[in-house]
């Protein structure tokens, strides 16, 4: 084996490790902590918690915008606001934060972003906005199911 090929193997092994590490972050489930209200707490840094709760408020604002736009038959607004919170947002998530989230929560999170993309797509083809009401109702099952099971607490702070 010549020297340059050893380098190839070295680079390939390194790349494989990077890919495995990236995959691991998505498959690995973060630990949760049982709380008195029956939900499981995901422990985050104060900054991570502030950021994720901000994203949640954006979700709610988007649902409000879409609901109003359905009533006004304003397909453009639906497509724009729904795709702004679609899967493209997931790509910008920090791997350290992702690793703290339990697998079930990650699945529901991805399903929610994907459902917004699906609504954006449906709004760009349908003439009948009432079809989107059912889609939005289904999408919101992700919100309510996740909220029933999880909360976000701060690491090292006393919570119950
Ligand atoms: C994958 C899980 C998950 C999904 C999906 C989800 N949320 Fe949340 N959301 C949470 C958690 C956990 C909290 C924090 C609750 C707590 O700590 O008490 C939260 C908090 C919130 C808050 C409060 C924000 C604040 O400033 O305190 C709002 C509003 C919210 N979510 C809206 C939504 C809406 C609307 C959707 C659906 C479009 C949604 N969420 C989908 C997990 C989720």
PDB file of C-alpha atoms and ligand atoms in Angstrom:
ATOM      1  CA  UNK A   1       0.000   0.000   0.000  1.00  0.00           C
ATOM      2  CA  UNK A   2       1.571   3.326  -0.994  1.00  0.00           C
ATOM      3  CA  UNK A   3       1.635   6.421   1.170  1.00  0.00           C
ATOM      4  CA  UNK A   4      -1.077   8.384  -0.651  1.00  0.00           C
ATOM      5  CA  UNK A   5      -3.501   5.481  -0.350  1.00  0.00           C
ATOM      6  CA  UNK A   6      -2.906   5.332   3.382  1.00  0.00           C
ATOM      7  CA  UNK A   7      -3.955   8.964   3.391  1.00  0.00           C
ATOM      8  CA  UNK A   8      -7.105   8.043   1.403  1.00  0.00           C
ATOM      9  CA  UNK A   9      -7.985   5.420   3.985  1.00  0.00           C
ATOM     10  CA  UNK A  10      -7.308   7.868   6.770  1.00  0.00           C
ATOM     11  CA  UNK A  11      -9.598  10.470   5.216  1.00  0.00           C
ATOM     12  CA  UNK A  12     -12.318   7.900   4.453  1.00  0.00           C
ATOM     13  CA  UNK A  13     -12.215   6.585   8.031  1.00  0.00           C
ATOM     14  CA  UNK A  14     -12.408  10.125   9.374  1.00  0.00           C
ATOM     15  CA  UNK A  15     -15.351  10.934   7.098  1.00  0.00           C
ATOM     16  CA  UNK A  16     -17.118   7.747   8.169  1.00  0.00           C
ATOM     17  CA  UNK A  17     -16.642   8.681  11.829  1.00  0.00           C
ATOM     18  CA  UNK A  18     -18.049  12.177  11.195  1.00  0.00           C
ATOM     19  CA  UNK A  19     -21.090  10.685   9.406  1.00  0.00           C
ATOM     20  CA  UNK A  20     -21.630   8.148  12.200  1.00  0.00           C
ATOM     21  CA  UNK A  21     -21.339  10.883  14.840  1.00  0.00           C
ATOM     22  CA  UNK A  22     -23.874  13.062  12.984  1.00  0.00           C
ATOM     23  CA  UNK A  23     -26.252  10.080  12.639  1.00  0.00           C
ATOM     24  CA  UNK A  24     -25.797   9.226  16.320  1.00  0.00           C
ATOM     25  CA  UNK A  25     -26.965  12.694  17.399  1.00  0.00           C
ATOM     26  CA  UNK A  26     -30.274  12.080  15.593  1.00  0.00           C
ATOM     27  CA  UNK A  27     -30.843   8.493  16.753  1.00  0.00           C
ATOM     28  CA  UNK A  28     -29.571   8.870  20.276  1.00  0.00           C
ATOM     29  CA  UNK A  29     -32.265   9.717  22.795  1.00  0.00           C
ATOM     30  CA  UNK A  30     -31.535  12.326  25.462  1.00  0.00           C
ATOM     31  CA  UNK A  31     -32.390  11.512  29.086  1.00  0.00           C
ATOM     32  CA  UNK A  32     -35.610  12.831  30.618  1.00  0.00           C
ATOM     33  CA  UNK A  33     -36.622  13.393  34.244  1.00  0.00           C
ATOM     34  CA  UNK A  34     -40.048  12.530  35.700  1.00  0.00           C
ATOM     35  CA  UNK A  35     -41.960  15.524  37.112  1.00  0.00           C
ATOM     36  CA  UNK A  36     -44.895  15.881  39.521  1.00  0.00           C
ATOM     37  CA  UNK A  37     -47.270  16.970  36.727  1.00  0.00           C
ATOM     38  CA  UNK A  38     -46.740  13.599  34.987  1.00  0.00           C
ATOM     39  CA  UNK A  39     -44.660  15.014  32.138  1.00  0.00           C
ATOM     40  CA  UNK A  40     -41.027  14.204  31.344  1.00  0.00           C
ATOM     41  CA  UNK A  41     -38.603  17.095  31.616  1.00  0.00           C
ATOM     42  CA  UNK A  42     -35.885  17.621  29.013  1.00  0.00           C
ATOM     43  CA  UNK A  43     -32.990  19.468  30.653  1.00  0.00           C
ATOM     44  CA  UNK A  44     -31.515  22.351  28.651  1.00  0.00           C
ATOM     45  CA  UNK A  45     -29.160  25.277  29.203  1.00  0.00           C
ATOM     46  CA  UNK A  46     -30.991  28.586  29.883  1.00  0.00           C
ATOM     47  CA  UNK A  47     -30.031  29.817  26.360  1.00  0.00           C
ATOM     48  CA  UNK A  48     -31.291  26.621  24.664  1.00  0.00           C
ATOM     49  CA  UNK A  49     -34.573  26.851  26.569  1.00  0.00           C
ATOM     50  CA  UNK A  50     -35.070  30.516  25.644  1.00  0.00           C
ATOM     51  CA  UNK A  51     -34.410  29.699  21.989  1.00  0.00           C
ATOM     52  CA  UNK A  52     -36.685  26.646  21.759  1.00  0.00           C
ATOM     53  CA  UNK A  53     -39.545  28.466  23.548  1.00  0.00           C
ATOM     54  CA  UNK A  54     -39.103  31.326  21.052  1.00  0.00           C
ATOM     55  CA  UNK A  55     -39.464  28.768  18.233  1.00  0.00           C
ATOM     56  CA  UNK A  56     -42.629  27.495  19.923  1.00  0.00           C
ATOM     57  CA  UNK A  57     -44.162  30.975  19.970  1.00  0.00           C
ATOM     58  CA  UNK A  58     -43.317  31.272  16.268  1.00  0.00           C
ATOM     59  CA  UNK A  59     -45.191  27.967  15.731  1.00  0.00           C
ATOM     60  CA  UNK A  60     -48.264  29.418  17.466  1.00  0.00           C
ATOM     61  CA  UNK A  61     -48.046  32.681  15.509  1.00  0.00           C
ATOM     62  CA  UNK A  62     -47.808  30.643  12.288  1.00  0.00           C
ATOM     63  CA  UNK A  63     -50.915  28.609  13.193  1.00  0.00           C
ATOM     64  CA  UNK A  64     -52.734  31.910  13.862  1.00  0.00           C
ATOM     65  CA  UNK A  65     -51.603  33.391  10.518  1.00  0.00           C
ATOM     66  CA  UNK A  66     -52.598  30.239   8.609  1.00  0.00           C
ATOM     67  CA  UNK A  67     -56.039  30.064  10.273  1.00  0.00           C
ATOM     68  CA  UNK A  68     -56.784  33.691   9.377  1.00  0.00           C
ATOM     69  CA  UNK A  69     -55.443  33.201   5.840  1.00  0.00           C
ATOM     70  CA  UNK A  70     -57.674  30.122   5.327  1.00  0.00           C
ATOM     71  CA  UNK A  71     -60.705  32.246   6.282  1.00  0.00           C
ATOM     72  CA  UNK A  72     -59.577  34.926   3.806  1.00  0.00           C
ATOM     73  CA  UNK A  73     -58.698  32.458   1.023  1.00  0.00           C
ATOM     74  CA  UNK A  74     -55.183  33.905   0.996  1.00  0.00           C
ATOM     75  CA  UNK A  75     -53.127  30.973  -0.348  1.00  0.00           C
ATOM     76  CA  UNK A  76     -49.938  33.008  -0.779  1.00  0.00           C
ATOM     77  CA  UNK A  77     -49.752  33.855   2.919  1.00  0.00           C
ATOM     78  CA  UNK A  78     -50.377  30.204   3.841  1.00  0.00           C
ATOM     79  CA  UNK A  79     -47.561  28.969   1.594  1.00  0.00           C
ATOM     80  CA  UNK A  80     -45.104  31.630   2.788  1.00  0.00           C
ATOM     81  CA  UNK A  81     -45.768  31.359   6.523  1.00  0.00           C
ATOM     82  CA  UNK A  82     -45.971  27.527   6.567  1.00  0.00           C
ATOM     83  CA  UNK A  83     -42.754  26.999   4.614  1.00  0.00           C
ATOM     84  CA  UNK A  84     -40.921  29.446   6.908  1.00  0.00           C
ATOM     85  CA  UNK A  85     -41.264  26.862   9.730  1.00  0.00           C
ATOM     86  CA  UNK A  86     -40.763  23.752   7.564  1.00  0.00           C
ATOM     87  CA  UNK A  87     -37.920  21.227   7.521  1.00  0.00           C
ATOM     88  CA  UNK A  88     -35.421  23.906   6.415  1.00  0.00           C
ATOM     89  CA  UNK A  89     -35.364  25.078  10.060  1.00  0.00           C
ATOM     90  CA  UNK A  90     -34.245  21.638  11.321  1.00  0.00           C
ATOM     91  CA  UNK A  91     -30.971  21.900   9.375  1.00  0.00           C
ATOM     92  CA  UNK A  92     -29.933  24.903  11.457  1.00  0.00           C
ATOM     93  CA  UNK A  93     -30.341  23.067  14.805  1.00  0.00           C
ATOM     94  CA  UNK A  94     -27.261  22.689  16.987  1.00  0.00           C
ATOM     95  CA  UNK A  95     -26.139  18.987  17.330  1.00  0.00           C
ATOM     96  CA  UNK A  96     -25.470  19.412  21.089  1.00  0.00           C
ATOM     97  CA  UNK A  97     -29.082  20.545  21.548  1.00  0.00           C
ATOM     98  CA  UNK A  98     -30.432  17.747  19.312  1.00  0.00           C
ATOM     99  CA  UNK A  99     -28.559  15.133  21.386  1.00  0.00           C
ATOM    100  CA  UNK A 100     -30.455  16.224  24.514  1.00  0.00           C
ATOM    101  CA  UNK A 101     -33.877  15.542  22.977  1.00  0.00           C
ATOM    102  CA  UNK A 102     -35.543  12.132  23.445  1.00  0.00           C
ATOM    103  CA  UNK A 103     -36.134  10.206  20.182  1.00  0.00           C
ATOM    104  CA  UNK A 104     -39.946  10.439  20.510  1.00  0.00           C
ATOM    105  CA  UNK A 105     -39.782  14.218  20.892  1.00  0.00           C
ATOM    106  CA  UNK A 106     -37.447  14.530  17.894  1.00  0.00           C
ATOM    107  CA  UNK A 107     -39.838  12.424  15.782  1.00  0.00           C
ATOM    108  CA  UNK A 108     -42.796  14.658  16.706  1.00  0.00           C
ATOM    109  CA  UNK A 109     -40.693  17.767  16.094  1.00  0.00           C
ATOM    110  CA  UNK A 110     -39.657  16.583  12.619  1.00  0.00           C
ATOM    111  CA  UNK A 111     -43.245  15.510  11.837  1.00  0.00           C
ATOM    112  CA  UNK A 112     -44.452  19.016  12.760  1.00  0.00           C
ATOM    113  CA  UNK A 113     -41.908  20.797  10.529  1.00  0.00           C
ATOM    114  CA  UNK A 114     -42.720  18.343   7.707  1.00  0.00           C
ATOM    115  CA  UNK A 115     -46.480  18.921   8.167  1.00  0.00           C
ATOM    116  CA  UNK A 116     -45.953  22.685   7.733  1.00  0.00           C
ATOM    117  CA  UNK A 117     -44.093  21.965   4.451  1.00  0.00           C
ATOM    118  CA  UNK A 118     -47.009  19.721   3.395  1.00  0.00           C
ATOM    119  CA  UNK A 119     -49.517  22.515   4.123  1.00  0.00           C
ATOM    120  CA  UNK A 120     -47.365  24.980   2.125  1.00  0.00           C
ATOM    121  CA  UNK A 121     -47.372  22.502  -0.765  1.00  0.00           C
ATOM    122  CA  UNK A 122     -51.142  21.832  -0.491  1.00  0.00           C
ATOM    123  CA  UNK A 123     -51.877  25.581  -0.392  1.00  0.00           C
ATOM    124  CA  UNK A 124     -49.915  26.077  -3.604  1.00  0.00           C
ATOM    125  CA  UNK A 125     -52.101  23.580  -5.499  1.00  0.00           C
ATOM    126  CA  UNK A 126     -55.577  23.550  -3.920  1.00  0.00           C
ATOM    127  CA  UNK A 127     -58.402  25.912  -4.848  1.00  0.00           C
ATOM    128  CA  UNK A 128     -60.345  24.946  -1.747  1.00  0.00           C
ATOM    129  CA  UNK A 129     -58.875  26.311   1.506  1.00  0.00           C
ATOM    130  CA  UNK A 130     -61.250  24.321   3.721  1.00  0.00           C
ATOM    131  CA  UNK A 131     -59.220  21.206   2.815  1.00  0.00           C
ATOM    132  CA  UNK A 132     -56.379  22.831   4.715  1.00  0.00           C
ATOM    133  CA  UNK A 133     -58.423  23.041   7.926  1.00  0.00           C
ATOM    134  CA  UNK A 134     -58.241  19.240   8.283  1.00  0.00           C
ATOM    135  CA  UNK A 135     -54.482  19.331   7.585  1.00  0.00           C
ATOM    136  CA  UNK A 136     -53.983  22.028  10.198  1.00  0.00           C
ATOM    137  CA  UNK A 137     -56.062  20.048  12.724  1.00  0.00           C
ATOM    138  CA  UNK A 138     -53.877  16.986  12.104  1.00  0.00           C
ATOM    139  CA  UNK A 139     -50.699  19.032  12.340  1.00  0.00           C
ATOM    140  CA  UNK A 140     -51.816  20.401  15.712  1.00  0.00           C
ATOM    141  CA  UNK A 141     -52.118  16.869  17.095  1.00  0.00           C
ATOM    142  CA  UNK A 142     -48.303  16.978  17.156  1.00  0.00           C
ATOM    143  CA  UNK A 143     -48.408  20.156  19.286  1.00  0.00           C
ATOM    144  CA  UNK A 144     -50.920  18.776  21.773  1.00  0.00           C
ATOM    145  CA  UNK A 145     -49.389  15.275  21.995  1.00  0.00           C
ATOM    146  CA  UNK A 146     -45.895  16.601  22.610  1.00  0.00           C
ATOM    147  CA  UNK A 147     -47.105  19.180  25.160  1.00  0.00           C
ATOM    148  CA  UNK A 148     -48.968  16.448  27.077  1.00  0.00           C
ATOM    149  CA  UNK A 149     -45.738  14.424  27.451  1.00  0.00           C
ATOM    150  CA  UNK A 150     -42.811  16.838  27.761  1.00  0.00           C
ATOM    151  CA  UNK A 151     -41.590  20.054  29.311  1.00  0.00           C
ATOM    152  CA  UNK A 152     -38.313  21.972  29.092  1.00  0.00           C
ATOM    153  CA  UNK A 153     -36.479  22.602  32.377  1.00  0.00           C
ATOM    154  CA  UNK A 154     -33.098  24.190  33.062  1.00  0.00           C
ATOM    155  CA  UNK A 155     -30.150  21.900  33.896  1.00  0.00           C
ATOM    156  CA  UNK A 156     -29.067  22.022  37.532  1.00  0.00           C
ATOM    157  CA  UNK A 157     -32.046  24.105  38.667  1.00  0.00           C
ATOM    158  CA  UNK A 158     -34.505  22.645  41.186  1.00  0.00           C
ATOM    159  CA  UNK A 159     -37.812  21.792  39.467  1.00  0.00           C
ATOM    160  CA  UNK A 160     -40.787  19.623  40.396  1.00  0.00           C
TER     161      UNK A 160
HETATM  162  C1  LIG B   1     -41.824  17.804  19.866  1.00  0.00           C
HETATM  163  C2  LIG B   1     -42.521  18.425  20.946  1.00  0.00           C
HETATM  164  C3  LIG B   1     -43.308  19.670  20.692  1.00  0.00           C
HETATM  165  C4  LIG B   1     -44.035  19.989  19.556  1.00  0.00           C
HETATM  166  C5  LIG B   1     -44.265  19.158  18.307  1.00  0.00           C
HETATM  167  C6  LIG B   1     -44.590  21.295  19.806  1.00  0.00           C
HETATM  168  N1  LIG B   1     -44.209  21.754  21.040  1.00  0.00           N
HETATM  169 FE1  LIG B   1     -44.668  23.563  21.830  1.00  0.00          FE
HETATM  170  N2  LIG B   1     -43.622  23.112  23.507  1.00  0.00           N
HETATM  171  C7  LIG B   1     -43.005  21.904  23.758  1.00  0.00           C
HETATM  172  C8  LIG B   1     -42.456  21.906  25.092  1.00  0.00           C
HETATM  173  C9  LIG B   1     -41.708  20.742  25.749  1.00  0.00           C
HETATM  174  C10 LIG B   1     -42.760  23.162  25.651  1.00  0.00           C
HETATM  175  C11 LIG B   1     -42.400  23.651  27.049  1.00  0.00           C
HETATM  176  C12 LIG B   1     -43.512  23.283  28.010  1.00  0.00           C
HETATM  177  C13 LIG B   1     -43.100  23.473  29.466  1.00  0.00           C
HETATM  178  O1  LIG B   1     -41.887  23.461  29.790  1.00  0.00           O
HETATM  179  O2  LIG B   1     -44.019  23.586  30.309  1.00  0.00           O
HETATM  180  C14 LIG B   1     -43.493  23.895  24.624  1.00  0.00           C
HETATM  181  C15 LIG B   1     -43.955  25.194  24.778  1.00  0.00           C
HETATM  182  C16 LIG B   1     -44.755  25.845  23.853  1.00  0.00           C
HETATM  183  C17 LIG B   1     -45.275  27.192  24.022  1.00  0.00           C
HETATM  184  C18 LIG B   1     -44.991  28.113  25.178  1.00  0.00           C
HETATM  185  C19 LIG B   1     -43.820  29.015  24.803  1.00  0.00           C
HETATM  186  C20 LIG B   1     -43.348  29.897  25.959  1.00  0.00           C
HETATM  187  O3  LIG B   1     -42.877  30.999  25.660  1.00  0.00           O
HETATM  188  O4  LIG B   1     -43.418  29.473  27.125  1.00  0.00           O
HETATM  189  C21 LIG B   1     -46.041  27.453  22.920  1.00  0.00           C
HETATM  190  C22 LIG B   1     -46.807  28.740  22.627  1.00  0.00           C
HETATM  191  C23 LIG B   1     -46.003  26.285  22.061  1.00  0.00           C
HETATM  192  N3  LIG B   1     -45.195  25.335  22.655  1.00  0.00           N
HETATM  193  C24 LIG B   1     -46.666  26.186  20.857  1.00  0.00           C
HETATM  194  C25 LIG B   1     -46.585  25.074  20.015  1.00  0.00           C
HETATM  195  C26 LIG B   1     -47.362  24.919  18.791  1.00  0.00           C
HETATM  196  C27 LIG B   1     -48.388  25.892  18.262  1.00  0.00           C
HETATM  197  C28 LIG B   1     -46.995  23.726  18.249  1.00  0.00           C
HETATM  198  C29 LIG B   1     -47.468  23.053  16.994  1.00  0.00           C
HETATM  199  C30 LIG B   1     -47.513  23.810  15.787  1.00  0.00           C
HETATM  200  C31 LIG B   1     -45.996  23.148  19.135  1.00  0.00           C
HETATM  201  N4  LIG B   1     -45.785  23.991  20.189  1.00  0.00           N
HETATM  202  C32 LIG B   1     -45.391  21.949  18.900  1.00  0.00           C
HETATM  203  C33 LIG B   1     -42.879  20.856  22.890  1.00  0.00           C
HETATM  204  C34 LIG B   1     -43.450  20.784  21.619  1.00  0.00           C
END
